[in-house]
Coordinates of C-alpha atoms in Angstrom, one line a residue:
X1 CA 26.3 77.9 -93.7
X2 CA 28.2 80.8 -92.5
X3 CA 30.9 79.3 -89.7
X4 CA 32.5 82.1 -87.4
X5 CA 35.6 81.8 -85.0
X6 CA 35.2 84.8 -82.1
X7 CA 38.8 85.2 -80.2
X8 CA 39.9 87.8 -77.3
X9 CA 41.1 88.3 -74.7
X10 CA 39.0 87.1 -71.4
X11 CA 38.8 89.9 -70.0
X12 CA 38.0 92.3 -73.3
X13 CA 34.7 93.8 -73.1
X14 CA 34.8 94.1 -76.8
X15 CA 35.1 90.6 -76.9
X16 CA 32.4 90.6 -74.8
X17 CA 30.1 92.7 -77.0
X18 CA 31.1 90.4 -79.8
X19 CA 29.8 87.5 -78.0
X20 CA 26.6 88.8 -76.5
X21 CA 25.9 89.9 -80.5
X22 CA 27.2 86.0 -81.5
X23 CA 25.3 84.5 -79.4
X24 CA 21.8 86.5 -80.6
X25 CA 22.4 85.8 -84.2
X26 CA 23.1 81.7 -83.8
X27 CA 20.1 82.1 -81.7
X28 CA 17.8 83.4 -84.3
X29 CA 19.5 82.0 -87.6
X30 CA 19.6 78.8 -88.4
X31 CA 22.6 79.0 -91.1
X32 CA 24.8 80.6 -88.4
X33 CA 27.6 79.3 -86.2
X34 CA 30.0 80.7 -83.7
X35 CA 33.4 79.3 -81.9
X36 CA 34.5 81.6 -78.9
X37 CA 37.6 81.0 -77.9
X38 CA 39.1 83.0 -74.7
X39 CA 42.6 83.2 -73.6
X40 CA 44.0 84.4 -70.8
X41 CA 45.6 88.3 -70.5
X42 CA 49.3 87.1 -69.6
X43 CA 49.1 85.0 -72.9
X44 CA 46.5 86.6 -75.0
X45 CA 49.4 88.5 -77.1
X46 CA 51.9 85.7 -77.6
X47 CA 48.7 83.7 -78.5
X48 CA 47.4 86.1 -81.5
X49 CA 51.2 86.6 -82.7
X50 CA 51.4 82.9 -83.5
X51 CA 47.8 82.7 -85.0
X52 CA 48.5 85.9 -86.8
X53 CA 52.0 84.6 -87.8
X54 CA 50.7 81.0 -88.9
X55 CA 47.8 82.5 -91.0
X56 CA 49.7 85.1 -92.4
X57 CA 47.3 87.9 -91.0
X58 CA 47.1 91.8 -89.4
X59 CA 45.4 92.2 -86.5
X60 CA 47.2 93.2 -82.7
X61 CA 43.9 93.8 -80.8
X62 CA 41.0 92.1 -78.8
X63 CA 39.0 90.8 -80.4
X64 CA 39.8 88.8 -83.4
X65 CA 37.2 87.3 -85.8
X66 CA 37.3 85.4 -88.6
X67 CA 35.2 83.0 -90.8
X68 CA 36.3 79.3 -91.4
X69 CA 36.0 78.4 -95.6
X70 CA 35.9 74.4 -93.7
X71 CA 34.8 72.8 -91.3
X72 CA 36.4 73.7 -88.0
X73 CA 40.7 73.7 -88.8
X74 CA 40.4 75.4 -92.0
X75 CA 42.4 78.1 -93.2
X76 CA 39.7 80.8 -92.5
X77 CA 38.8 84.8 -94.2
X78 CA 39.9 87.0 -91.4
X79 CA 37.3 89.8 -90.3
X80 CA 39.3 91.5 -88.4
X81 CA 37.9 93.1 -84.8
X82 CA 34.6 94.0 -82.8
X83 CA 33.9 97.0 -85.4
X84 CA 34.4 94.9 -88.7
X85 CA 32.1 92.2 -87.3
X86 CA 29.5 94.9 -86.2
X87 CA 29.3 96.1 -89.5
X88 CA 29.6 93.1 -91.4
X89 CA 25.9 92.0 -89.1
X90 CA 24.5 95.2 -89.9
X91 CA 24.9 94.8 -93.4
X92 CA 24.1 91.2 -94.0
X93 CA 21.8 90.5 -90.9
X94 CA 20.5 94.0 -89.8
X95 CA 21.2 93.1 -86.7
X96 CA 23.2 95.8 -84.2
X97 CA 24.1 95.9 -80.5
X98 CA 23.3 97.9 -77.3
X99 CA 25.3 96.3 -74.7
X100 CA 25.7 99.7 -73.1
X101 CA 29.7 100.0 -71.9
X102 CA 28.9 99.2 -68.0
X103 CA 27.6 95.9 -68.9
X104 CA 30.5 95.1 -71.4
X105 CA 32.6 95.9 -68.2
X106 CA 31.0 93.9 -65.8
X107 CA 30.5 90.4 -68.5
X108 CA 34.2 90.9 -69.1
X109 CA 35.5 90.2 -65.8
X110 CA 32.6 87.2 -65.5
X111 CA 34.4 85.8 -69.1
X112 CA 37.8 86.3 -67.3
X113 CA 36.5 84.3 -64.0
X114 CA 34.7 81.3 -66.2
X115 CA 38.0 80.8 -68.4
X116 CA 40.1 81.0 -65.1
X117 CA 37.4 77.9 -63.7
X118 CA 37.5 76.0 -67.0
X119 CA 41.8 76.1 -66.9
X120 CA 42.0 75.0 -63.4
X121 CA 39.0 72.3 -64.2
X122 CA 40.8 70.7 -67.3
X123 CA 44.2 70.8 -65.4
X124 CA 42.3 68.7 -62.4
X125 CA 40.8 66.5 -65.7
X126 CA 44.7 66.2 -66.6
X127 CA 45.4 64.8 -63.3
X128 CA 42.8 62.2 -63.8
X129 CA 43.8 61.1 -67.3
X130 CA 47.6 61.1 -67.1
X131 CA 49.1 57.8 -66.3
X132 CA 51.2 57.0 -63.2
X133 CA 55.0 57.6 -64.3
X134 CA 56.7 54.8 -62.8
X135 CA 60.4 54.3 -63.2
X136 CA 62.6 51.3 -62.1
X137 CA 66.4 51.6 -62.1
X138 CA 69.0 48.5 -63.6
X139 CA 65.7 47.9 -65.9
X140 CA 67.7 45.5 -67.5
X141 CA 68.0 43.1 -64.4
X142 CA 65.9 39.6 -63.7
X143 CA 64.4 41.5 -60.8
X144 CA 63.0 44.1 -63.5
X145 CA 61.8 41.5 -65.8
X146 CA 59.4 39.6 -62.9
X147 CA 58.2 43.1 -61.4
X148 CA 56.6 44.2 -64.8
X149 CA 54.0 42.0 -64.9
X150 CA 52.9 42.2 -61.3
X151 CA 52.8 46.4 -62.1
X152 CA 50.8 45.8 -64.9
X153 CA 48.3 43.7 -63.6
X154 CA 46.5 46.1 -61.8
X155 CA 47.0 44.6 -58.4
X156 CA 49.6 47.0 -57.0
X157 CA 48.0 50.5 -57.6
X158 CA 44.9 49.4 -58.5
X159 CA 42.4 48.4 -61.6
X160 CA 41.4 51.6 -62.7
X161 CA 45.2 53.6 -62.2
X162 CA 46.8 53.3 -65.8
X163 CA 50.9 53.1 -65.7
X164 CA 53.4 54.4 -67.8
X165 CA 56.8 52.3 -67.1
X166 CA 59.8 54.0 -67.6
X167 CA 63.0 51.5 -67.8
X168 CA 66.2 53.2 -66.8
X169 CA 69.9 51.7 -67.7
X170 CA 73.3 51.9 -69.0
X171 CA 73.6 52.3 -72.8
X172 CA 75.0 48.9 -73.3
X173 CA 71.8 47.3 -72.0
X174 CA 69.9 49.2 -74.3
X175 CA 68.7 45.5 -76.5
X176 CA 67.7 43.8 -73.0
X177 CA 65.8 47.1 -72.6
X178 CA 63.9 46.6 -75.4
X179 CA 63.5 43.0 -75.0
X180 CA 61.7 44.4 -71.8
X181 CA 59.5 46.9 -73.6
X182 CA 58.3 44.6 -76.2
X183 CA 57.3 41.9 -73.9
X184 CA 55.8 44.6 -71.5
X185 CA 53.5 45.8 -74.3
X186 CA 52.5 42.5 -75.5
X187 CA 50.8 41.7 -72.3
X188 CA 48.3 44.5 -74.2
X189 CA 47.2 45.5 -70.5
X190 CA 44.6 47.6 -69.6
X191 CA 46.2 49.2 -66.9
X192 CA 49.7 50.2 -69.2
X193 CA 49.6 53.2 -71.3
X194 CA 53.4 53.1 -72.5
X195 CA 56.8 51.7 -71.8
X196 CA 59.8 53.8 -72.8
X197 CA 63.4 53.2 -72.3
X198 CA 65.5 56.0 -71.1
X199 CA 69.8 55.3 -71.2
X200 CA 70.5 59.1 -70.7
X201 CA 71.3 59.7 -66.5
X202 CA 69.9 63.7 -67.9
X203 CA 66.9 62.7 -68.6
X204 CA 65.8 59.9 -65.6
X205 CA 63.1 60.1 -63.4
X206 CA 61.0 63.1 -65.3
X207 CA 57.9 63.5 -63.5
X208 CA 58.5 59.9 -61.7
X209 CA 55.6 59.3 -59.5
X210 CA 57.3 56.1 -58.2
X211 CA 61.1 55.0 -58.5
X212 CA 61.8 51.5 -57.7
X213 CA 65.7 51.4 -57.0
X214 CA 66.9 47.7 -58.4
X215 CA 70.6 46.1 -57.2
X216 CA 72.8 48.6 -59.7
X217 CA 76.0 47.6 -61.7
X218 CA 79.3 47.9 -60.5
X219 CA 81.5 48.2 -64.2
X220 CA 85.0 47.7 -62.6
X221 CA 86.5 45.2 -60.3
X222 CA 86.4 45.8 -56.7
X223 CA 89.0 44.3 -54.9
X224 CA 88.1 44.8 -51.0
X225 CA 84.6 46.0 -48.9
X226 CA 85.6 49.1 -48.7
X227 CA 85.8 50.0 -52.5
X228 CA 82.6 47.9 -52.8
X229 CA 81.1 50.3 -50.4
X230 CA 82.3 53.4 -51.7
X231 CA 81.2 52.3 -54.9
X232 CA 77.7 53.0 -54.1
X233 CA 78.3 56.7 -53.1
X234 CA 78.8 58.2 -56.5
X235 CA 75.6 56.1 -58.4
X236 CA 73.3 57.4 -55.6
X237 CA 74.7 60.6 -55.3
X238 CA 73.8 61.0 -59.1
X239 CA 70.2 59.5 -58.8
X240 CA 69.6 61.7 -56.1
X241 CA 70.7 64.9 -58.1
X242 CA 68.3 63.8 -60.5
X243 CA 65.2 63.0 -58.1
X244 CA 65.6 66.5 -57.1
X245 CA 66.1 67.9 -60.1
X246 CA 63.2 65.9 -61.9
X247 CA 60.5 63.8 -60.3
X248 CA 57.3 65.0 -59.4
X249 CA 56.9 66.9 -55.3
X250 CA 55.6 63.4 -53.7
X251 CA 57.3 60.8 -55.4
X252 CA 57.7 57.3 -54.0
X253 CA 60.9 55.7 -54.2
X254 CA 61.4 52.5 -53.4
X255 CA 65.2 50.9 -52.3
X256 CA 65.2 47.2 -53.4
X257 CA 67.7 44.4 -54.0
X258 CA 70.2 42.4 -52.1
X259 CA 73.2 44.6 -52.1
X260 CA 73.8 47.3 -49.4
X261 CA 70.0 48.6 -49.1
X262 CA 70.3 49.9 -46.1
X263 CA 73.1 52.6 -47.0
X264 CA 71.6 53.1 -50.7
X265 CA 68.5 54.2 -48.5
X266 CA 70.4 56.4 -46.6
X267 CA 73.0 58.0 -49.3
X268 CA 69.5 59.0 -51.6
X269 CA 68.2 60.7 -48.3
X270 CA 71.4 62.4 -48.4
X271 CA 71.5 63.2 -51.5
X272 CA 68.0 63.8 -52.4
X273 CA 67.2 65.5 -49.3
X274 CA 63.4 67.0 -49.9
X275 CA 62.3 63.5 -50.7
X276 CA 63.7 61.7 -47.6
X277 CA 60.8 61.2 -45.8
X278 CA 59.4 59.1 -48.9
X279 CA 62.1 56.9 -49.2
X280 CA 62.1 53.3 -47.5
X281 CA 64.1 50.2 -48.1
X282 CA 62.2 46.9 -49.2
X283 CA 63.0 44.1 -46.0
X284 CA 60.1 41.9 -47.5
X285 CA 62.4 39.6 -49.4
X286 CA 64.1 38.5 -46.3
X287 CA 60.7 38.4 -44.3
X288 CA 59.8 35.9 -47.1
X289 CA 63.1 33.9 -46.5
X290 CA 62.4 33.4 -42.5
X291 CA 58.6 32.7 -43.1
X292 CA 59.8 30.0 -45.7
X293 CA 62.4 28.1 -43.8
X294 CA 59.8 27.8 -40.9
X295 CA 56.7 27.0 -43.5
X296 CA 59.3 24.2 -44.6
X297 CA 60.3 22.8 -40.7
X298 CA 56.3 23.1 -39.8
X299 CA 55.0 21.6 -43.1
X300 CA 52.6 24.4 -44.1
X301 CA 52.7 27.1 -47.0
X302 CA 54.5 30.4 -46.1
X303 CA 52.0 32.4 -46.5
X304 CA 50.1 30.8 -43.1
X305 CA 53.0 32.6 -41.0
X306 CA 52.5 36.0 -40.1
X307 CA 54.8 38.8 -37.8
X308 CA 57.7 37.7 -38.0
X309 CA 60.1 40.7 -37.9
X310 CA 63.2 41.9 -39.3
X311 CA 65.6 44.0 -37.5
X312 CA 68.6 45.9 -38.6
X313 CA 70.4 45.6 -42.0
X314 CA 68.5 43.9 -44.3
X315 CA 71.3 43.0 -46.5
X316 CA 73.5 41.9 -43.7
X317 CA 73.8 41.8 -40.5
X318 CA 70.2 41.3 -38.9
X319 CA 68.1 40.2 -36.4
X320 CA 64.9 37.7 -37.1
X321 CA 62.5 38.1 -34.8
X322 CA 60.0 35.3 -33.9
X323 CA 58.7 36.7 -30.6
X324 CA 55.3 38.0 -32.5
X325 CA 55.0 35.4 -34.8
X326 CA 51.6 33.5 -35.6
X327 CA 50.5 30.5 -37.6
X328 CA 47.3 30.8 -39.4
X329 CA 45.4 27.4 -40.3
X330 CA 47.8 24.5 -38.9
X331 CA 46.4 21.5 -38.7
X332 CA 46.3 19.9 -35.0
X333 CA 44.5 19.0 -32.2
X334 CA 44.0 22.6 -31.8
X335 CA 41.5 23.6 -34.6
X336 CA 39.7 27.3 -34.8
X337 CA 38.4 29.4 -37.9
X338 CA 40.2 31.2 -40.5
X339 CA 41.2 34.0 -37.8
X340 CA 42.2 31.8 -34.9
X341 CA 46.5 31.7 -34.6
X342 CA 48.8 30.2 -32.5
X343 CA 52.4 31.5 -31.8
X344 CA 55.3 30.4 -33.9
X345 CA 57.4 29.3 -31.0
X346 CA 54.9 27.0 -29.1
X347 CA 55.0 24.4 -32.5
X348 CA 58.8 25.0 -32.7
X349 CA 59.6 21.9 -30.2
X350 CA 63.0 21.7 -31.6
X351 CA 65.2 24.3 -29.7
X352 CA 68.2 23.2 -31.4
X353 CA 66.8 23.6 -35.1
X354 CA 65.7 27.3 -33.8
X355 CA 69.0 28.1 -32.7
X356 CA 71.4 26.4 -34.9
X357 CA 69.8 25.5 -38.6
X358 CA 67.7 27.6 -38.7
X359 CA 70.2 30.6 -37.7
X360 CA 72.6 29.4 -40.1
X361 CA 70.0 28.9 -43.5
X362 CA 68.8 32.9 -42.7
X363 CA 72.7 33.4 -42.7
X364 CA 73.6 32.0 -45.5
X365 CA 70.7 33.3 -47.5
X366 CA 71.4 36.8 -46.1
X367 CA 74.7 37.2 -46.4
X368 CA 76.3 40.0 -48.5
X369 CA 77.0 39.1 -51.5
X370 CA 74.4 36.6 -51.8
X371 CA 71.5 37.8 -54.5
X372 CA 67.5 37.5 -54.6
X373 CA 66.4 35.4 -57.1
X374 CA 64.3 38.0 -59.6
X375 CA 60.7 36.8 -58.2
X376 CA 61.7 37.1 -55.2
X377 CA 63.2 40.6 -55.2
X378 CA 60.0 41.5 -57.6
X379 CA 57.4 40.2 -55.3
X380 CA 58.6 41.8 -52.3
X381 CA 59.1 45.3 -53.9
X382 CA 55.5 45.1 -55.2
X383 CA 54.1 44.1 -52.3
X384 CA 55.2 47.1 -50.4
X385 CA 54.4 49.4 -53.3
X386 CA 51.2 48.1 -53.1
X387 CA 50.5 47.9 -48.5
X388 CA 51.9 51.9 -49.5
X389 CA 49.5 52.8 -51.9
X390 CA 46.6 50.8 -49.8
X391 CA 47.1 49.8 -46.5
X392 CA 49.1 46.3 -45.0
X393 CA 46.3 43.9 -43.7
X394 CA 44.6 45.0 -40.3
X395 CA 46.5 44.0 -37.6
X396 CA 49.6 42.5 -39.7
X397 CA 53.5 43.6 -38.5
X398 CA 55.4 44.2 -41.6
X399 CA 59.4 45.0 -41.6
X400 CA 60.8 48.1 -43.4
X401 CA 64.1 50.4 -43.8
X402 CA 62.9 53.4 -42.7
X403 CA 65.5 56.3 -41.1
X404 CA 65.2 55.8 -37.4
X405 CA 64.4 58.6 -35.3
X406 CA 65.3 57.0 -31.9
X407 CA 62.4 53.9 -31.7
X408 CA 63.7 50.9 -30.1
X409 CA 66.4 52.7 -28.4
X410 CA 67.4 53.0 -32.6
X411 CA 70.6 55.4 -32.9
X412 CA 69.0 58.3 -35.1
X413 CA 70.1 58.6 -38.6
X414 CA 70.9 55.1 -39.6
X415 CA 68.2 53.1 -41.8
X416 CA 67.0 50.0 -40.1
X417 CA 64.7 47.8 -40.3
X418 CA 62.0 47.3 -37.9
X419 CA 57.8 46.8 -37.2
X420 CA 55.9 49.2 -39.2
X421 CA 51.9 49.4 -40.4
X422 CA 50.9 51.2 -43.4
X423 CA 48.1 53.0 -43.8
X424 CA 46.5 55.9 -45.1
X425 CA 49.5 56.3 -48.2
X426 CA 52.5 56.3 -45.7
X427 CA 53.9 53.9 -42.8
X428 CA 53.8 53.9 -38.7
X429 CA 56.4 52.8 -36.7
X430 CA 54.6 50.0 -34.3
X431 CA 56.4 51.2 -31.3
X432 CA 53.9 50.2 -29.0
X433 CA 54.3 46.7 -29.5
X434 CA 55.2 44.7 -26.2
X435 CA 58.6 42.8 -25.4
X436 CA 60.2 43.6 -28.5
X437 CA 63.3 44.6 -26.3
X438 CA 66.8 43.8 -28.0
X439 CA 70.0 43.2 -25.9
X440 CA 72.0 45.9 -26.0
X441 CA 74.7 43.7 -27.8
X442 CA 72.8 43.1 -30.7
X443 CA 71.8 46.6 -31.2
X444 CA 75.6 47.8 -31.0
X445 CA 76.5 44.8 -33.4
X446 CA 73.7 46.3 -36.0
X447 CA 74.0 49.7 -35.5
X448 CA 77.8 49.5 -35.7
X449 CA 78.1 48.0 -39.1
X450 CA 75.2 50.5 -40.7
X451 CA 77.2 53.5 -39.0
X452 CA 80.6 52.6 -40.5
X453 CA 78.7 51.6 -44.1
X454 CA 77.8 55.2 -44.4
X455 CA 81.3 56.3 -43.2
X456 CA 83.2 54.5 -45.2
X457 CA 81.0 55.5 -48.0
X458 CA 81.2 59.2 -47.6
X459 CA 84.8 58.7 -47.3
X460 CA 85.1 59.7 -43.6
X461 CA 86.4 56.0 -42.6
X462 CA 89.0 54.5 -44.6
X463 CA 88.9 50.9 -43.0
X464 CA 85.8 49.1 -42.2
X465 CA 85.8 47.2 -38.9
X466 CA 83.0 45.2 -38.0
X467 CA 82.0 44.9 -34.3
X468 CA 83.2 42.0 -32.4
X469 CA 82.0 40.7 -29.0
X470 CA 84.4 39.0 -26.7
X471 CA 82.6 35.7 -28.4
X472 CA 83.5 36.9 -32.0
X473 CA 87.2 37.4 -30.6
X474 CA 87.3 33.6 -29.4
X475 CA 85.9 32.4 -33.0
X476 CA 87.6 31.4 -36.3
X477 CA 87.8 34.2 -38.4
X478 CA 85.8 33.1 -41.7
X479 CA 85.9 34.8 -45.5
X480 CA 82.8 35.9 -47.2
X481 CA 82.3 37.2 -51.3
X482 CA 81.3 40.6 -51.9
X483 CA 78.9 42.0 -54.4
X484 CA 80.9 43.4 -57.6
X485 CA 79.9 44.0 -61.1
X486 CA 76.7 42.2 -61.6
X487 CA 74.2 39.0 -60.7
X488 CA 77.1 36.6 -62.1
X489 CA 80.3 38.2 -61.2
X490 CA 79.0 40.1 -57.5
X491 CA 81.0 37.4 -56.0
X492 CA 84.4 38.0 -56.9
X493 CA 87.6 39.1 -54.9
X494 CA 88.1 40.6 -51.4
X495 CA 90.4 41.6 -49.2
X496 CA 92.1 38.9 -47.1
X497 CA 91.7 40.7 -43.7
X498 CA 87.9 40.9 -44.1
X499 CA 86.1 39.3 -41.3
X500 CA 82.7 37.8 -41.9
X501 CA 80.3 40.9 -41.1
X502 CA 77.7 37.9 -40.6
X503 CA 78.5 35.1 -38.8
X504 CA 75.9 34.4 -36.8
X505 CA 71.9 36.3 -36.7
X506 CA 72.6 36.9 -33.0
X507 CA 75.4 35.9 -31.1
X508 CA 75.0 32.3 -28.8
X509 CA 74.2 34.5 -25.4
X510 CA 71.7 36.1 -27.0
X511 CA 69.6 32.6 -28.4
X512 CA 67.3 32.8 -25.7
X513 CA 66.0 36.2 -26.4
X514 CA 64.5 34.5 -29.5
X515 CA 62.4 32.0 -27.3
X516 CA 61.5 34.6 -25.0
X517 CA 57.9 34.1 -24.9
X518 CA 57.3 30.7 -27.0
X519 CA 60.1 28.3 -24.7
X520 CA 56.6 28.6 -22.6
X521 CA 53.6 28.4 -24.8
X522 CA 52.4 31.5 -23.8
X523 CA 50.3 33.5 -26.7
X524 CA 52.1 36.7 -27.9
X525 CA 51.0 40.1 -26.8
X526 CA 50.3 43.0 -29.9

């Protein structure tokens, strides 16, 4: 059988001659077989050097033939061009061609458009087959180790989207990594492709499709806030170099954690400044918090509560907000189907548990300094990954960092956490919700402390001084731990004239603002 390779340029009409004259003898001879292969004219020459070079052949011009002594990949008997094939069918096949030179012209430029469709068709193809390149930051953390498994499942982008997870750390964590990947790929799921481990800062976040941003390590001790702040500039100042430099146009990234997320959020806007309208700041975890220490007072499972809000600094000083807030399935005299909800606030009978305990549990679980557990952290960053890629549930308020752009009566530029939907792969601020109004004072007492985070951090404030009310001013001053070098020692040292940033959610004239429309029993408006 007589096996034939025809190569040229696209747009060759040689080439094209050579084919129409191919074609007609496979046709009509059952012992004959021909391989076209077209390349485009920008490439066609570097193309033929190397096949030239790696076959050890002479031939510079369009077309090139030869005959394969194998099947297909064998080392094959060069030809040579259009006039050595013509001769070689007119001596073994009597077969010559007519293809007049106005035709050649005019099936030349139809070759050149068909390989131009086929290249832009397998690039599309490409799209489809390549995994989603998802990279996660501090890969060597708890938080890393429970998120794996809920990426891998499927359930956060979906059954059919296969994964590639790329874990990103500091060269001394480079066994945990691999502790990671091993696991990872013995879960031998459907939806993972690969998991690599990347310890070179060069080399992060190539072609990232997502980047999930964990609580990073701090390798020296930090003796007062404001080192412990400014110790955040130079880490996301360095990622964001890199997200510019490397990851793909519309990359997600994804700010999670417990330790200043807020002004991570905002330094990799900064610093990364083409992919700031794609990065948000994960206020799930404390959502979960709230929702728990109520689910715990009412005697029904967390995930019955729905809308309660977070406003302001989600690792810090913020606001919980039960105004919206709905219970789902409680069991009363009060009974309805699965849709049927009653307001948070009208079951809360005990004013003084709102106000005091349950004030002071979010505090203490909020407080700087004072880390997710791993599942936690994980669950909440997947969750949002996964309301971003498809939607929140229909009518559900969700909170999220996002960089304010006046809502709320907001300052612009801060990150903050407030009421958002998502929907159709990105999020909307739900600024037509009704009485959501905050007092003044506890929108200077947020917005202060986010302000001066990112001064102090940029090096334009040397001392960080948290706002006080004329109520703070009449109150004890009380010390707090600050996060340092990692999950065990983030609660070290810190400066004796630190004043807790967080002593209360909301100051004790601004209690009833929580009650607003629950002290009444009145159902919530949306």
């Amino acid at each position: 059988m007589a096996k034939f390779v025809l190569a040229g340029r696209a747009d060759c009409p040689y080439y094209a001659k050579a084919e129409l004259l191919a074609d007609y003898l496979q046709k009509n001879l059952p012992d004959f077989r021909i391989h076209k292969i077209t390349q485009h004219p920008d490439i066609w020459e570097e193309w033929l050097k190397d096949l030239c070079k790696k076959n050890r052949w002479s031939h510079n011009k369009s077309p090139i033939i030869w005959r394969e002594l194998l099947d297909r990949g064998g080392k094959g008997l060069l030809l040579g061009g259009y006039n050595e094939f013509l001769e070689h069918a007119q001596l073994y096949y009597g077969v010559t061609s007519s293809m007049t030179t106005e035709l050649m012209k005019r099936v030349a430029q139809e070759n050149l458009g068909t390989h131009i469709e086929k290249e832009l068709e397998k690039e599309s193809l490409k799209g489809l087959v390549n995994p989603l390149q998802v990279w996660i930051t501090s890969a060597s953390s708890l938080a890393c180790y429970h998120l794996i498994p809920i990426l891998t499942s499927g359930e956060v982008f979906g059954p059919q989207m296969e994964i590639s997870i790329n874990l990103f750390d500091n060269k001394h964590t480079e066994e945990k990594l691999i502790s990671h990947k091993q696991e990872a790929e013995d879960l031998a799921s459907p939806c993972l492709q690969s998991v690599s481990i990347c310890t070179q800062a060069e080399e992060a976040f190539h072609g990232a499709h997502v980047i999930i941003i964990l609580d990073d390590h701090v390798d020296k001790e930090i003796n007062s806030l404001e080192d412990c702040i400014r110790s955040r500039a130079p880490l996301c100042q360095l990622y964001g170099s890199l997200i510019e430099k490397n990851a793909h146009n519309f990359a997600k990234i994804i700010v999670g954690g417990k330790t200043f997320v807020n002004l991570k959020t905002a330094l990799l806007m900064k610093y990364a400044p083409t992919f700031a309208h794609n990065i948000i700041a994960v206020a799930l975890g404390v959502e979960g918090q709230a929702k728990a220490a109520l689910a715990r007072k009412l005697k029904i499972t967390p995930s019955c509560i729905k809308d309660v809000i977070i406003w302001g600094n989600i690792s810090g000083n913020n606001y919980v907000d039960l105004r919206k807030a709905k219970v789902y399935r409680y069991e009363s005299a009060i009974w309805g189907p699965p849709h049927y909800s009653r307001p948070v606030l009208s079951l809360l009978f005990d004013r003084e548990w709102v106000n005091r305990e349950f004030v002071v549990s979010l505090k203490t679980l909020t407080a700087t300094g004072r880390q997710f557990g791993g599942m936690l952290a994980a669950h909440s960053i997947a969750t949002t990954l996964k309301y971003w890629c498809h939607g929140s549930p229909p009518g559900e308020i969700v909170s999220l960092g996002v960089l304010s752009e006046g809502q709320f009566g907001i300052p612009k530029g801060i990150v903050f956490s407030m009421p958002v939907k998502f929907e159709n792969g990105t999020w909307v601020v739900l600024t037509d919700l009704k009485n959501t109004e905050i007092s003044q004072q506890v929108m200077t007492r947020m917005a202060n402390d986010l302000i001066q985070e990112q001064l102090v951090a940029l090096g334009e404030l040397a001392n960080f001084q948290p706002y006080q009310s004329e109520t703070d001013l009449n109150q004890e001053d009380v010390k707090t731990t600050l996060p340092t070098k990692n999950d065990h020692q983030e609660r070290r040292k810190v400066s004796d004239d630190y004043k807790d940033l967080f002593t209360h959610l909301m100051p004790d004239d601004e209690k009833d603002l929580i009650l607003s429309d629950g002290s009444e029993g009145k159902a919530t408006e949306q």
